[in-house]
Amino acid sequence: MADKKEECGIFGIYGDPDAVQKTYFSLHSLQHRGQESAGIASSDGECIRCFTGMGQVSRVFRAGRGVLKRLDNPTAIGHVRYSTTGSSNPTNAQPFLSEFSQGQVAVAHNGNLINAPLLRDEYEAYGHIFKTSNDTEIIVHLMAKPTHVVKSDPLGHVLNHLQGAYSLLFLFPDRIEAARDPYGIRPLCLGKTSNGAYCVASESCALDSIEAEYIRDVEPGEIVTLDKNGLSSRFFVKPGTVTPAHCIFEHVYFAKQSSLIFGEPVHDVRVRSGRQLAIEHPVDADIVIPVPDSGTSAAIGYANESGIPFDMGFVRSHYIGRTFLSPSQDMRDMAVKLKLTVVKSVVEGKRVIVVDDSVVRGTTTKGKIHSLREAGAKEIHMRVACPPIKHPCFYGVDFPTHEELLANQKENMEEIRKFLRVDTIGYISLEGLLSCASLPKDHYCHACWSGQYKIPVSKVVNKFSMERHQMQLFDEREME
Ligand code: SF4
């Protein structure tokens, strides 16, 4: 964990007297999906207002009731962001509010559009001017195109132009439209509050935070409308024509343990992955400890299956910010130590099995192993609840480059073991991981392990990667 950056979280609610306050609470519960920026857009039925800012939800809305009061309207959408396309700056914060021939619209997006640079090139050639460097803005340009607004379902028509991963919320003055890409890569679910207002969220933990009931997931290729008539649905891609590609990394790491993702509890899938790991990579030891928080459920599974006692060998500080913001490797190592403190009395003199959800670059994992050695662990056995990550993600998760991934840097498992300085190492197999989730195995995306991209990426992505790096370089220079 910690080397990969989270993506985004979205929430929307229609026709609730406390819509803005509930959006604010829901964004707090989705904060694990992005801490770079946050925002809320709300509508009184005629006009949309929007407020966005850099940082975590509490920071953006630190003026507290003042800002929320100004936004106070019965319909709202919200967004927490980690940038996967476009740089980290205030213009890229969402919801993204625009006005076009059909009126106002605010957009909140979780995912990544792999054909956005191509579409953008095309539109810029016709004189379109873009305000941001993020991929979401192209959607509004597509919506504004005169030949698109006259279609019988303009939004459905526009969505058919997009390639990649998207769970999207559109706030129009009189309604919310929620859509999910035909592969259902990112999650999106529907709920209902106790006073009958419909809401939509990236994860069910957001519904729990406002005591809303989970109804169901938005289906891949579906658009759900929340308006004065309640809830209605239509499909922009015929159901059953596309095999889903749900991101199984949501189960491994991104989603909160308390959430339901793709129709099943995240915690349960993680516990099963820990059990599977114990079956595939048994070892004699005194205790099983997790790397908290995302390794905890898998460690419980490993302990249950192996019969080796579970204990908390690390304590996590919730008061330190993101470690990858620290300027140097030394500082980052120190920040990791502050974030995860070893409980010496638990590990000293013991043969320890450490369970983590994943290993990306390996540098932070190495730091944690070093801390365990310093605290007197006699043996350290590393167990990883997902297979070695070897390929980049083009669907909304910002992994390091191909060359920076530990599994690509090292020739074999023995090399990885030596690099991490552990006594033994074991990763769960891809087959084993897929068997821990309930849907058919071919309904998940596992490209970051297998390299099998279900949405063809070759041409589009090569261009996308190039432009993205150029944009980031440009932005970094600007900030210097
Ligand atoms: Fe998820 Fe990996 Fe697929 Fe990206 S490549 S969508 S992280 S499973």
Short mmCIF file of N, CA and C and ligand atoms in Angstrom, two decimals, residues 7 165 185-186 245-250 254 389 391-399 444-449 452-453, ligand 1:
data_model
loop_
_atom_site.label_atom_id
_atom_site.label_comp_id
_atom_site.label_asym_id
_atom_site.label_seq_id
_atom_site.Cartn_x
_atom_site.Cartn_y
_atom_site.Cartn_z
N GLU A 7 -8.21 6.76 -6.20
CA GLU A 7 -8.81 7.42 -7.34
C GLU A 7 -9.78 8.49 -6.89
N ALA A 165 -12.92 3.94 -18.07
CA ALA A 165 -13.66 3.68 -16.84
C ALA A 165 -14.37 4.95 -16.41
N ILE A 185 -16.42 -0.82 -14.49
CA ILE A 185 -15.08 -0.92 -13.88
C ILE A 185 -15.08 -0.35 -12.47
N ARG A 186 -15.56 0.88 -12.33
CA ARG A 186 -15.63 1.49 -10.99
C ARG A 186 -17.02 1.25 -10.38
N ALA A 245 -16.05 -5.84 -16.39
CA ALA A 245 -14.63 -5.88 -16.01
C ALA A 245 -14.48 -5.09 -14.71
N HIS A 246 -15.16 -5.57 -13.67
CA HIS A 246 -15.09 -4.86 -12.38
C HIS A 246 -13.66 -4.89 -11.85
N CYS A 247 -13.20 -3.78 -11.37
CA CYS A 247 -11.82 -3.68 -10.86
C CYS A 247 -11.69 -4.48 -9.56
N ILE A 248 -10.97 -5.59 -9.60
CA ILE A 248 -10.89 -6.40 -8.38
C ILE A 248 -9.95 -5.77 -7.35
N PHE A 249 -9.19 -4.78 -7.80
CA PHE A 249 -8.36 -4.04 -6.82
C PHE A 249 -9.22 -3.25 -5.83
N GLU A 250 -10.47 -2.97 -6.22
CA GLU A 250 -11.39 -2.34 -5.26
C GLU A 250 -11.52 -3.24 -4.03
N PHE A 254 -8.75 -0.58 -2.50
CA PHE A 254 -9.34 0.76 -2.51
C PHE A 254 -10.53 0.92 -1.60
N ILE A 389 2.31 -7.05 -8.93
CA ILE A 389 1.78 -6.03 -9.88
C ILE A 389 2.85 -5.74 -10.91
N HIS A 391 1.86 -4.42 -14.34
CA HIS A 391 1.38 -3.62 -15.46
C HIS A 391 0.67 -2.37 -14.96
N PRO A 392 0.74 -1.29 -15.74
CA PRO A 392 0.04 -0.07 -15.32
C PRO A 392 -1.47 -0.20 -15.45
N CYS A 393 -2.18 0.65 -14.73
CA CYS A 393 -3.64 0.68 -14.85
C CYS A 393 -4.02 1.89 -15.68
N PHE A 394 -4.87 1.67 -16.68
CA PHE A 394 -5.33 2.80 -17.50
C PHE A 394 -6.78 3.14 -17.19
N TYR A 395 -7.31 2.54 -16.14
CA TYR A 395 -8.73 2.71 -15.84
C TYR A 395 -8.96 3.45 -14.52
N GLY A 396 -8.04 4.31 -14.16
CA GLY A 396 -8.35 5.20 -13.04
C GLY A 396 -7.55 4.97 -11.77
N VAL A 397 -6.49 4.19 -11.84
CA VAL A 397 -5.64 4.02 -10.66
C VAL A 397 -4.22 4.43 -11.04
N ASP A 398 -3.64 5.28 -10.24
CA ASP A 398 -2.35 5.84 -10.61
C ASP A 398 -1.21 5.06 -9.98
N PHE A 399 -0.86 3.93 -10.63
CA PHE A 399 0.31 3.17 -10.18
C PHE A 399 1.57 3.88 -10.65
N TYR A 444 -14.22 -9.78 -13.88
CA TYR A 444 -13.33 -8.84 -13.19
C TYR A 444 -12.19 -8.40 -14.10
N CYS A 445 -11.73 -7.16 -13.88
CA CYS A 445 -10.49 -6.72 -14.51
C CYS A 445 -9.34 -7.12 -13.60
N HIS A 446 -8.27 -7.68 -14.20
CA HIS A 446 -7.07 -8.02 -13.42
C HIS A 446 -5.83 -7.65 -14.24
N ALA A 447 -5.97 -6.61 -15.07
CA ALA A 447 -4.90 -6.27 -16.02
C ALA A 447 -3.59 -5.90 -15.34
N CYS A 448 -3.65 -5.30 -14.15
CA CYS A 448 -2.38 -4.87 -13.52
C CYS A 448 -1.53 -6.08 -13.11
N TRP A 449 -2.14 -7.26 -13.06
CA TRP A 449 -1.37 -8.49 -12.78
C TRP A 449 -1.14 -9.30 -14.05
N GLN A 452 -3.86 -8.34 -19.20
CA GLN A 452 -4.99 -8.53 -20.14
C GLN A 452 -5.99 -7.38 -19.98
N TYR A 453 -5.88 -6.39 -20.85
CA TYR A 453 -6.75 -5.22 -20.78
C TYR A 453 -8.03 -5.49 -21.56
FE1 SF4 B 1 -8.28 -2.39 -11.25
FE2 SF4 B 1 -5.85 -3.32 -11.90
FE3 SF4 B 1 -7.86 -3.34 -13.68
FE4 SF4 B 1 -6.78 -1.01 -12.91
S1 SF4 B 1 -5.77 -2.66 -14.06
S2 SF4 B 1 -8.98 -1.46 -13.16
S3 SF4 B 1 -6.31 -1.42 -10.75
S4 SF4 B 1 -7.75 -4.50 -11.72
#
